[in-house]
PDB file of C-alpha atoms and ligand atoms in Angstrom:
ATOM      1  CA  MET A   1       0.078   0.019  -0.063  1.00 87.00           C
ATOM      2  CA  THR A   2       1.248   3.536  -0.770  1.00 96.00           C
ATOM      3  CA  ALA A   3       1.742   6.271   1.872  1.00 97.00           C
ATOM      4  CA  VAL A   4      -1.136   8.026   0.275  1.00 98.00           C
ATOM      5  CA  ALA A   5      -3.384   5.044   0.530  1.00 98.00           C
ATOM      6  CA  GLU A   6      -2.292   4.518   4.079  1.00 98.00           C
ATOM      7  CA  ALA A   7      -2.960   8.196   5.026  1.00 98.00           C
ATOM      8  CA  LEU A   8      -6.451   7.957   3.432  1.00 98.00           C
ATOM      9  CA  ARG A   9      -7.208   4.872   5.577  1.00 98.00           C
ATOM     10  CA  GLU A  10      -5.962   6.428   8.586  1.00 98.00           C
ATOM     11  CA  GLY A  11      -7.941   9.679   7.990  1.00 98.00           C
ATOM     12  CA  LEU A  12     -11.039   7.657   7.650  1.00 98.00           C
ATOM     13  CA  ARG A  13     -10.210   5.733  10.733  1.00 98.00           C
ATOM     14  CA  ASN A  14      -9.885   8.807  12.616  1.00 98.00           C
ATOM     15  CA  ARG A  15     -13.525   9.674  11.667  1.00 97.00           C
ATOM     16  CA  GLY A  16     -14.706   6.283  12.959  1.00 97.00           C
ATOM     17  CA  LEU A  17     -14.768   4.592   9.671  1.00 97.00           C
ATOM     18  CA  ALA A  18     -12.840   1.276   9.428  1.00 96.00           C
ATOM     19  CA  TRP A  19     -12.477   0.974   5.684  1.00 96.00           C
ATOM     20  CA  ALA A  20     -12.373  -2.781   5.141  1.00 94.00           C
ATOM     21  CA  ALA A  21     -11.966  -2.805   1.310  1.00 98.00           C
ATOM     22  CA  GLU A  22      -8.807  -2.045  -0.570  1.00 98.00           C
ATOM     23  CA  ILE A  23      -7.666   1.423  -1.375  1.00 98.00           C
ATOM     24  CA  GLU A  24      -5.680   1.439  -4.628  1.00 98.00           C
ATOM     25  CA  HIS A  25      -3.580   4.579  -5.078  1.00 98.00           C
ATOM     26  CA  ARG A  26      -1.669   5.131  -8.368  1.00 98.00           C
ATOM     27  CA  GLY A  27       0.559   7.865  -9.618  1.00 98.00           C
ATOM     28  CA  GLN A  28      -0.989   7.787 -13.050  1.00 98.00           C
ATOM     29  CA  LEU A  29      -3.870   6.171 -14.543  1.00 98.00           C
ATOM     30  CA  VAL A  30      -5.822   6.612 -17.731  1.00 98.00           C
ATOM     31  CA  SER A  31      -9.052   6.987 -15.614  1.00 98.00           C
ATOM     32  CA  THR A  32      -9.780   5.884 -12.111  1.00 98.00           C
ATOM     33  CA  ASN A  33     -13.282   4.911 -13.296  1.00 98.00           C
ATOM     34  CA  ASP A  34     -11.894   2.650 -16.031  1.00 98.00           C
ATOM     35  CA  ARG A  35      -9.465   0.971 -13.622  1.00 98.00           C
ATOM     36  CA  LEU A  36     -12.188   0.398 -10.917  1.00 98.00           C
ATOM     37  CA  LYS A  37     -14.749  -0.983 -13.670  1.00 98.00           C
ATOM     38  CA  ASP A  38     -12.091  -3.578 -14.501  1.00 98.00           C
ATOM     39  CA  ARG A  39     -11.700  -4.438 -10.817  1.00 98.00           C
ATOM     40  CA  ALA A  40     -15.490  -4.583 -10.479  1.00 98.00           C
ATOM     41  CA  ARG A  41     -15.671  -6.965 -13.311  1.00 97.00           C
ATOM     42  CA  ASP A  42     -13.061  -9.121 -11.600  1.00 97.00           C
ATOM     43  CA  GLY A  43     -15.281  -9.327  -8.568  1.00 97.00           C
ATOM     44  CA  ALA A  44     -13.711  -6.558  -6.308  1.00 98.00           C
ATOM     45  CA  PRO A  45     -15.793  -5.933  -3.210  1.00 98.00           C
ATOM     46  CA  GLU A  46     -18.039  -2.949  -2.396  1.00 98.00           C
ATOM     47  CA  TRP A  47     -16.290   0.149  -1.106  1.00 98.00           C
ATOM     48  CA  THR A  48     -13.051  -0.562  -3.085  1.00 98.00           C
ATOM     49  CA  VAL A  49     -11.508   2.749  -3.804  1.00 98.00           C
ATOM     50  CA  VAL A  50      -9.158   3.807  -6.605  1.00 98.00           C
ATOM     51  CA  LEU A  51      -7.376   7.079  -6.727  1.00 98.00           C
ATOM     52  CA  ALA A  52      -4.727   8.600  -8.834  1.00 98.00           C
ATOM     53  CA  ASP A  53      -2.471  11.597  -8.714  1.00 98.00           C
ATOM     54  CA  GLU A  54      -3.181  12.295 -12.365  1.00 97.00           C
ATOM     55  CA  GLN A  55      -5.293  10.889 -15.194  1.00 98.00           C
ATOM     56  CA  THR A  56      -4.265  10.796 -18.841  1.00 98.00           C
ATOM     57  CA  GLY A  57      -7.738  10.078 -20.090  1.00 98.00           C
ATOM     58  CA  GLY A  58     -10.095  11.286 -17.366  1.00 97.00           C
ATOM     59  CA  ARG A  59     -13.692  11.230 -18.417  1.00 97.00           C
ATOM     60  CA  GLY A  60     -16.562  13.635 -17.687  1.00 95.00           C
ATOM     61  CA  ARG A  61     -20.374  13.195 -18.370  1.00 92.00           C
ATOM     62  CA  GLN A  62     -21.693  13.113 -21.855  1.00 87.00           C
ATOM     63  CA  GLY A  63     -18.401  11.785 -23.425  1.00 90.00           C
ATOM     64  CA  ARG A  64     -16.550  15.000 -22.290  1.00 91.00           C
ATOM     65  CA  THR A  65     -12.879  15.043 -21.147  1.00 93.00           C
ATOM     66  CA  TRP A  66     -12.142  15.636 -17.598  1.00 94.00           C
ATOM     67  CA  PHE A  67      -8.629  17.448 -17.469  1.00 93.00           C
ATOM     68  CA  SER A  68      -6.708  15.744 -14.702  1.00 94.00           C
ATOM     69  CA  PRO A  69      -3.274  17.194 -14.044  1.00 93.00           C
ATOM     70  CA  PRO A  70      -1.497  16.506 -10.776  1.00 95.00           C
ATOM     71  CA  GLY A  71      -2.847  18.402  -7.818  1.00 95.00           C
ATOM     72  CA  GLY A  72      -6.531  17.487  -8.253  1.00 97.00           C
ATOM     73  CA  LEU A  73      -8.613  14.689  -6.634  1.00 98.00           C
ATOM     74  CA  TYR A  74      -9.442  11.968  -9.023  1.00 98.00           C
ATOM     75  CA  LEU A  75     -11.258   9.169  -7.144  1.00 98.00           C
ATOM     76  CA  SER A  76     -13.545   6.220  -7.863  1.00 98.00           C
ATOM     77  CA  LEU A  77     -15.641   4.269  -5.368  1.00 98.00           C
ATOM     78  CA  LEU A  78     -17.273   0.866  -6.058  1.00 98.00           C
ATOM     79  CA  LEU A  79     -20.860   0.130  -4.811  1.00 98.00           C
ATOM     80  CA  ARG A  80     -22.913  -2.958  -5.133  1.00 97.00           C
ATOM     81  CA  PRO A  81     -26.345  -1.557  -4.054  1.00 96.00           C
ATOM     82  CA  ARG A  82     -29.049  -4.126  -3.174  1.00 94.00           C
ATOM     83  CA  PHE A  83     -31.880  -1.664  -2.570  1.00 93.00           C
ATOM     84  CA  GLU A  84     -34.367  -0.139  -4.823  1.00 91.00           C
ATOM     85  CA  ALA A  85     -33.383   3.615  -4.679  1.00 95.00           C
ATOM     86  CA  PHE A  86     -29.909   2.907  -6.333  1.00 95.00           C
ATOM     87  CA  GLY A  87     -30.943   5.427  -9.131  1.00 93.00           C
ATOM     88  CA  LEU A  88     -30.483   8.221  -6.591  1.00 96.00           C
ATOM     89  CA  ILE A  89     -26.703   7.244  -5.979  1.00 96.00           C
ATOM     90  CA  PRO A  90     -25.465  10.112  -8.206  1.00 95.00           C
ATOM     91  CA  LEU A  91     -27.463  12.661  -6.434  1.00 96.00           C
ATOM     92  CA  THR A  92     -26.432  11.215  -3.052  1.00 97.00           C
ATOM     93  CA  ALA A  93     -22.906  11.718  -4.137  1.00 97.00           C
ATOM     94  CA  GLY A  94     -23.684  15.360  -5.077  1.00 97.00           C
ATOM     95  CA  VAL A  95     -25.004  16.004  -1.536  1.00 98.00           C
ATOM     96  CA  ALA A  96     -21.837  14.435  -0.073  1.00 98.00           C
ATOM     97  CA  LEU A  97     -19.569  16.316  -2.358  1.00 98.00           C
ATOM     98  CA  VAL A  98     -21.089  19.671  -1.285  1.00 98.00           C
ATOM     99  CA  GLU A  99     -20.602  18.816   2.473  1.00 98.00           C
ATOM    100  CA  ALA A 100     -17.110  17.760   1.813  1.00 98.00           C
ATOM    101  CA  LEU A 101     -16.272  21.006   0.120  1.00 98.00           C
ATOM    102  CA  ARG A 102     -17.845  22.939   2.935  1.00 98.00           C
ATOM    103  CA  GLU A 103     -15.173  21.399   5.157  1.00 97.00           C
ATOM    104  CA  HIS A 104     -12.589  23.058   2.883  1.00 98.00           C
ATOM    105  CA  GLY A 105     -14.409  26.526   3.257  1.00 98.00           C
ATOM    106  CA  VAL A 106     -16.088  26.260  -0.092  1.00 98.00           C
ATOM    107  CA  ALA A 107     -19.941  26.976  -0.174  1.00 97.00           C
ATOM    108  CA  ALA A 108     -20.918  25.018  -3.275  1.00 97.00           C
ATOM    109  CA  GLU A 109     -24.283  24.628  -4.890  1.00 96.00           C
ATOM    110  CA  LEU A 110     -25.608  21.706  -6.944  1.00 96.00           C
ATOM    111  CA  LYS A 111     -26.657  21.890 -10.553  1.00 93.00           C
ATOM    112  CA  TRP A 112     -28.706  19.023 -11.908  1.00 92.00           C
ATOM    113  CA  PRO A 113     -27.862  16.336 -12.290  1.00 89.00           C
ATOM    114  CA  ASN A 114     -24.789  16.583 -10.110  1.00 86.00           C
ATOM    115  CA  ASP A 115     -22.271  19.386 -10.833  1.00 92.00           C
ATOM    116  CA  ALA A 116     -20.892  21.275  -7.853  1.00 96.00           C
ATOM    117  CA  LEU A 117     -20.704  24.942  -8.582  1.00 96.00           C
ATOM    118  CA  ALA A 118     -19.182  27.827  -6.655  1.00 96.00           C
ATOM    119  CA  GLY A 119     -19.784  31.355  -7.820  1.00 91.00           C
ATOM    120  CA  GLY A 120     -21.455  29.911 -10.885  1.00 91.00           C
ATOM    121  CA  ARG A 121     -18.287  27.843 -11.885  1.00 94.00           C
ATOM    122  CA  LYS A 122     -17.679  24.157 -11.753  1.00 95.00           C
ATOM    123  CA  VAL A 123     -15.442  23.007  -8.806  1.00 97.00           C
ATOM    124  CA  ALA A 124     -16.256  19.305  -8.934  1.00 97.00           C
ATOM    125  CA  GLY A 125     -18.037  16.697 -10.902  1.00 96.00           C
ATOM    126  CA  ILE A 126     -19.427  13.237 -10.674  1.00 97.00           C
ATOM    127  CA  LEU A 127     -19.476  10.437 -13.218  1.00 97.00           C
ATOM    128  CA  ALA A 128     -21.569   7.416 -12.228  1.00 96.00           C
ATOM    129  CA  GLU A 129     -21.430   4.275 -14.316  1.00 97.00           C
ATOM    130  CA  ALA A 130     -23.207   1.059 -13.741  1.00 96.00           C
ATOM    131  CA  SER A 131     -23.496  -2.408 -15.069  1.00 96.00           C
ATOM    132  CA  SER A 132     -26.261  -4.976 -14.714  1.00 94.00           C
ATOM    133  CA  SER A 133     -26.862  -8.386 -15.896  1.00 91.00           C
ATOM    134  CA  ALA A 134     -29.933 -10.612 -15.988  1.00 88.00           C
ATOM    135  CA  GLY A 135     -32.065  -7.758 -14.862  1.00 85.00           C
ATOM    136  CA  ARG A 136     -30.016  -7.118 -11.703  1.00 90.00           C
ATOM    137  CA  LEU A 137     -27.639  -4.293 -10.983  1.00 94.00           C
ATOM    138  CA  ASP A 138     -24.040  -5.642 -10.470  1.00 96.00           C
ATOM    139  CA  TRP A 139     -22.215  -2.549  -9.651  1.00 97.00           C
ATOM    140  CA  VAL A 140     -21.960   1.235  -9.649  1.00 97.00           C
ATOM    141  CA  VAL A 141     -18.677   3.022 -10.040  1.00 98.00           C
ATOM    142  CA  LEU A 142     -18.848   6.511  -8.751  1.00 98.00           C
ATOM    143  CA  GLY A 143     -16.073   8.751 -10.022  1.00 98.00           C
ATOM    144  CA  ILE A 144     -15.478  12.037  -8.312  1.00 98.00           C
ATOM    145  CA  GLY A 145     -13.182  14.735  -9.582  1.00 98.00           C
ATOM    146  CA  VAL A 146     -12.383  18.005  -7.463  1.00 98.00           C
ATOM    147  CA  ASN A 147     -10.452  20.884  -8.695  1.00 96.00           C
ATOM    148  CA  LEU A 148      -8.221  21.618  -5.864  1.00 97.00           C
ATOM    149  CA  GLN A 149      -5.703  23.922  -7.542  1.00 93.00           C
ATOM    150  CA  VAL A 150      -5.585  26.673 -10.048  1.00 83.00           C
ATOM    151  CA  VAL A 151      -5.018  24.748 -13.299  1.00 71.00           C
ATOM    152  CA  GLU A 152      -2.646  26.186 -15.889  1.00 73.00           C
ATOM    153  CA  GLY A 153      -3.131  25.187 -19.491  1.00 74.00           C
ATOM    154  CA  LEU A 154      -6.783  24.438 -19.451  1.00 77.00           C
ATOM    155  CA  PRO A 155      -8.584  24.936 -22.890  1.00 78.00           C
ATOM    156  CA  GLN A 156     -10.258  28.394 -22.977  1.00 78.00           C
ATOM    157  CA  GLY A 157     -13.993  27.126 -22.724  1.00 77.00           C
ATOM    158  CA  VAL A 158     -12.978  24.999 -19.682  1.00 80.00           C
ATOM    159  CA  ARG A 159     -11.016  27.668 -17.974  1.00 79.00           C
ATOM    160  CA  GLU A 160     -13.907  30.030 -18.007  1.00 85.00           C
ATOM    161  CA  ALA A 161     -16.315  27.489 -16.616  1.00 90.00           C
ATOM    162  CA  ALA A 162     -14.103  26.129 -13.993  1.00 93.00           C
ATOM    163  CA  THR A 163     -12.758  27.214 -10.581  1.00 95.00           C
ATOM    164  CA  SER A 164     -10.861  25.370  -7.796  1.00 96.00           C
ATOM    165  CA  ILE A 165     -10.647  25.244  -4.081  1.00 97.00           C
ATOM    166  CA  SER A 166      -7.425  27.185  -3.964  1.00 96.00           C
ATOM    167  CA  THR A 167      -8.931  30.025  -6.321  1.00 95.00           C
ATOM    168  CA  LEU A 168     -11.926  30.314  -4.004  1.00 96.00           C
ATOM    169  CA  THR A 169     -10.229  30.163  -0.645  1.00 97.00           C
ATOM    170  CA  GLY A 170      -6.476  30.518  -1.132  1.00 96.00           C
ATOM    171  CA  ALA A 171      -5.779  27.094   0.645  1.00 96.00           C
ATOM    172  CA  GLN A 172      -3.882  24.353  -0.931  1.00 96.00           C
ATOM    173  CA  VAL A 173      -5.830  21.190  -0.084  1.00 98.00           C
ATOM    174  CA  GLU A 174      -4.007  17.911  -0.342  1.00 97.00           C
ATOM    175  CA  PRO A 175      -5.824  15.275  -2.558  1.00 98.00           C
ATOM    176  CA  VAL A 176      -5.731  12.789   0.429  1.00 98.00           C
ATOM    177  CA  VAL A 177      -7.306  15.295   2.706  1.00 98.00           C
ATOM    178  CA  ALA A 178     -10.086  15.935   0.141  1.00 98.00           C
ATOM    179  CA  ALA A 179     -10.572  12.231  -0.493  1.00 98.00           C
ATOM    180  CA  THR A 180     -10.989  11.565   3.082  1.00 98.00           C
ATOM    181  CA  ALA A 181     -13.783  14.290   3.457  1.00 98.00           C
ATOM    182  CA  VAL A 182     -15.462  12.927   0.264  1.00 98.00           C
ATOM    183  CA  LEU A 183     -15.474   9.350   1.410  1.00 98.00           C
ATOM    184  CA  ALA A 184     -16.541  10.181   4.917  1.00 98.00           C
ATOM    185  CA  HIS A 185     -19.519  12.212   3.748  1.00 98.00           C
ATOM    186  CA  LEU A 186     -20.393   9.715   1.052  1.00 98.00           C
ATOM    187  CA  SER A 187     -20.476   6.847   3.579  1.00 98.00           C
ATOM    188  CA  LEU A 188     -22.923   8.773   5.811  1.00 98.00           C
ATOM    189  CA  TRP A 189     -25.193   9.813   2.799  1.00 98.00           C
ATOM    190  CA  TYR A 190     -25.137   6.310   1.436  1.00 98.00           C
ATOM    191  CA  ASP A 191     -26.677   4.963   4.755  1.00 97.00           C
ATOM    192  CA  ALA A 192     -29.194   7.754   4.569  1.00 98.00           C
ATOM    193  CA  LEU A 193     -30.155   6.631   1.019  1.00 98.00           C
ATOM    194  CA  ARG A 194     -30.573   3.086   2.168  1.00 97.00           C
ATOM    195  CA  VAL A 195     -33.006   3.815   4.908  1.00 97.00           C
ATOM    196  CA  ASP A 196     -34.623   7.082   3.822  1.00 97.00           C
ATOM    197  CA  PRO A 197     -34.292   7.931   0.146  1.00 98.00           C
ATOM    198  CA  ALA A 198     -36.647  11.077   0.330  1.00 98.00           C
ATOM    199  CA  SER A 199     -34.007  12.644   2.838  1.00 98.00           C
ATOM    200  CA  VAL A 200     -31.500  12.562   0.090  1.00 98.00           C
ATOM    201  CA  VAL A 201     -33.994  14.077  -2.428  1.00 97.00           C
ATOM    202  CA  ARG A 202     -34.730  16.823   0.067  1.00 97.00           C
ATOM    203  CA  ALA A 203     -31.096  17.512   0.876  1.00 97.00           C
ATOM    204  CA  TRP A 204     -30.297  17.634  -2.806  1.00 97.00           C
ATOM    205  CA  SER A 205     -33.169  20.111  -3.446  1.00 96.00           C
ATOM    206  CA  GLU A 206     -32.009  22.301  -0.616  1.00 96.00           C
ATOM    207  CA  ARG A 207     -28.587  22.563  -2.142  1.00 95.00           C
ATOM    208  CA  ALA A 208     -29.877  23.533  -5.470  1.00 92.00           C
ATOM    209  CA  LEU A 209     -32.269  26.298  -4.500  1.00 87.00           C
ATOM    210  CA  ALA A 210     -30.923  28.760  -7.041  1.00 86.00           C
ATOM    211  CA  TRP A 211     -32.430  26.806  -9.814  1.00 90.00           C
ATOM    212  CA  TRP A 212     -36.042  26.465  -8.680  1.00 94.00           C
ATOM    213  CA  GLY A 213     -38.395  28.725 -10.469  1.00 94.00           C
ATOM    214  CA  ARG A 214     -35.880  29.781 -13.074  1.00 93.00           C
ATOM    215  CA  PRO A 215     -36.416  29.287 -16.806  1.00 94.00           C
ATOM    216  CA  VAL A 216     -33.938  26.725 -18.087  1.00 93.00           C
ATOM    217  CA  GLU A 217     -32.980  24.950 -21.359  1.00 91.00           C
ATOM    218  CA  LEU A 218     -32.089  21.324 -21.156  1.00 89.00           C
ATOM    219  CA  GLN A 219     -30.186  19.313 -23.893  1.00 87.00           C
ATOM    220  CA  SER A 220     -31.286  15.689 -23.496  1.00 82.00           C
ATOM    221  CA  GLY A 221     -30.833  12.966 -26.101  1.00 81.00           C
ATOM    222  CA  GLY A 222     -30.322  15.405 -28.916  1.00 84.00           C
ATOM    223  CA  GLN A 223     -33.379  17.311 -27.994  1.00 86.00           C
ATOM    224  CA  THR A 224     -33.857  20.772 -26.483  1.00 89.00           C
ATOM    225  CA  VAL A 225     -36.553  21.093 -23.679  1.00 87.00           C
ATOM    226  CA  ARG A 226     -37.288  24.540 -22.311  1.00 91.00           C
ATOM    227  CA  GLY A 227     -39.386  25.199 -19.158  1.00 93.00           C
ATOM    228  CA  ILE A 228     -39.389  26.469 -15.585  1.00 95.00           C
ATOM    229  CA  ALA A 229     -37.273  24.242 -13.262  1.00 95.00           C
ATOM    230  CA  GLU A 230     -39.814  23.155 -10.498  1.00 95.00           C
ATOM    231  CA  GLY A 231     -37.497  20.603  -8.691  1.00 95.00           C
ATOM    232  CA  ILE A 232     -36.581  16.966  -8.678  1.00 96.00           C
ATOM    233  CA  ASP A 233     -39.041  14.169  -8.221  1.00 96.00           C
ATOM    234  CA  ALA A 234     -38.628  11.167  -6.030  1.00 96.00           C
ATOM    235  CA  SER A 235     -36.566   9.236  -8.701  1.00 95.00           C
ATOM    236  CA  GLY A 236     -34.110  12.225  -9.094  1.00 95.00           C
ATOM    237  CA  ALA A 237     -35.615  13.318 -12.358  1.00 94.00           C
ATOM    238  CA  LEU A 238     -35.643  17.069 -13.078  1.00 94.00           C
ATOM    239  CA  VAL A 239     -39.283  18.395 -13.425  1.00 95.00           C
ATOM    240  CA  LEU A 240     -39.904  21.202 -15.851  1.00 94.00           C
ATOM    241  CA  ILE A 241     -43.025  23.180 -16.351  1.00 95.00           C
ATOM    242  CA  GLY A 242     -43.612  23.947 -20.018  1.00 92.00           C
ATOM    243  CA  GLU A 243     -45.429  26.970 -21.546  1.00 88.00           C
ATOM    244  CA  ASP A 244     -48.706  25.046 -21.499  1.00 91.00           C
ATOM    245  CA  GLY A 245     -48.317  24.423 -17.823  1.00 93.00           C
ATOM    246  CA  GLY A 246     -47.588  20.711 -18.308  1.00 93.00           C
ATOM    247  CA  ARG A 247     -44.842  19.004 -16.398  1.00 95.00           C
ATOM    248  CA  THR A 248     -42.099  17.003 -17.874  1.00 91.00           C
ATOM    249  CA  ALA A 249     -39.646  14.850 -15.897  1.00 93.00           C
ATOM    250  CA  VAL A 250     -36.235  14.495 -17.488  1.00 90.00           C
ATOM    251  CA  LEU A 251     -33.845  11.876 -16.362  1.00 88.00           C
ATOM    252  CA  SER A 252     -30.594  12.976 -17.992  1.00 86.00           C
ATOM    253  CA  GLY A 253     -29.179  15.940 -19.785  1.00 84.00           C
ATOM    254  CA  ASP A 254     -27.362  19.224 -19.507  1.00 85.00           C
ATOM    255  CA  VAL A 255     -29.141  22.287 -17.980  1.00 88.00           C
ATOM    256  CA  THR A 256     -28.469  25.916 -18.671  1.00 85.00           C
ATOM    257  CA  ALA A 257     -30.215  28.852 -17.360  1.00 79.00           C
ATOM    258  CA  VAL A 258     -31.975  31.004 -19.901  1.00 80.00           C
ATOM    259  CA  ARG A 259     -33.562  34.448 -19.939  1.00 61.00           C
ATOM    260  CA  LEU A 260     -37.303  34.675 -20.274  1.00 52.00           C
ATOM    261  CA  GLU A 261     -38.283  35.845 -23.740  1.00 50.00           C
ATOM    262  CA  SER A 262     -40.601  38.874 -23.649  1.00 40.00           C
TER     263      SER A 262
HETATM  264  C1  BTN B 301     -18.473  15.619 -14.868  1.00 84.61           C
HETATM  265  O1  BTN B 301     -18.762  16.566 -14.239  1.00 84.61           O
HETATM  266  O2  BTN B 301     -18.500  15.582 -16.228  1.00 84.61           O
HETATM  267  C2  BTN B 301     -17.960  14.415 -14.252  1.00 84.61           C
HETATM  268  C3  BTN B 301     -16.423  14.477 -13.938  1.00 84.61           C
HETATM  269  C4  BTN B 301     -15.961  13.179 -13.317  1.00 84.61           C
HETATM  270  C5  BTN B 301     -14.456  13.248 -13.130  1.00 84.61           C
HETATM  271  C6  BTN B 301     -13.952  12.026 -12.377  1.00 84.61           C
HETATM  272  S1  BTN B 301     -12.272  12.162 -11.870  1.00 84.61           S
HETATM  273  C7  BTN B 301     -12.324  10.535 -11.248  1.00 84.61           C
HETATM  274  C8  BTN B 301     -13.121   9.707 -12.191  1.00 84.61           C
HETATM  275  N1  BTN B 301     -12.427   9.209 -13.279  1.00 84.61           N
HETATM  276  C9  BTN B 301     -12.810   9.693 -14.486  1.00 84.61           C
HETATM  277  O3  BTN B 301     -12.364   9.426 -15.614  1.00 84.61           O
HETATM  278  N2  BTN B 301     -13.790  10.482 -14.339  1.00 84.61           N
HETATM  279  C10 BTN B 301     -14.208  10.605 -12.911  1.00 84.61           C
END
């Protein structure tokens, strides 16, 4: 085990969490999600963690690239849920992520489905990937990326849309410290999801208040849907109210705020 993996295990132990599963730490990986998906297929147990100092092929939602230079947090967690509400795992991770960021002095908000924004810019993101066979969910790999430091050399579009903990607070947070906070909050909120999924939906909604009642545009499956963002439903779908007053629940997509046309 590397010193980083040992420090993460120790940090979790200090918070009362005996992490039984393996914590795999690598200097460089193509993608921690890809590595953990391979491990999941080989039968790795729930709560196995993979983290890397940098990724050469970090992936974001909707096929996007997640720039992953040294200094950021790149972490994936394996879950094997055996309960109905597993569809809320990405939102559960969003709530945990916002609480972990708060420990580092960042007041982040959530943007559906699960971006963490601070000052309107993205500070962290979540990529959940799942596999099922014979109608049964086998595993979920939850990938989390947090921008810890000012990142040089980002492409223009990304630089304008992104921020980092050091930009926001001036503090240099070590990846292992950020990983400890993320995993500790995730563990707590995963328990909440198991026993009371509605509490996760409520917690998520409260951390995305800026969006409710706002006109938004949503790109989903090659289609554009417009409406007023009303909230999320019990399954985590975003509910939009259209011009005709009808409600549409959307399960995936990218949301942007738009101005009301006069
Ligand atoms: C997004 O907001 O688009 C999701 C970004 C998720 C990035 C993380 S970094 C660790 C894990 N490995 C990956 O390749 N992606 C996720």
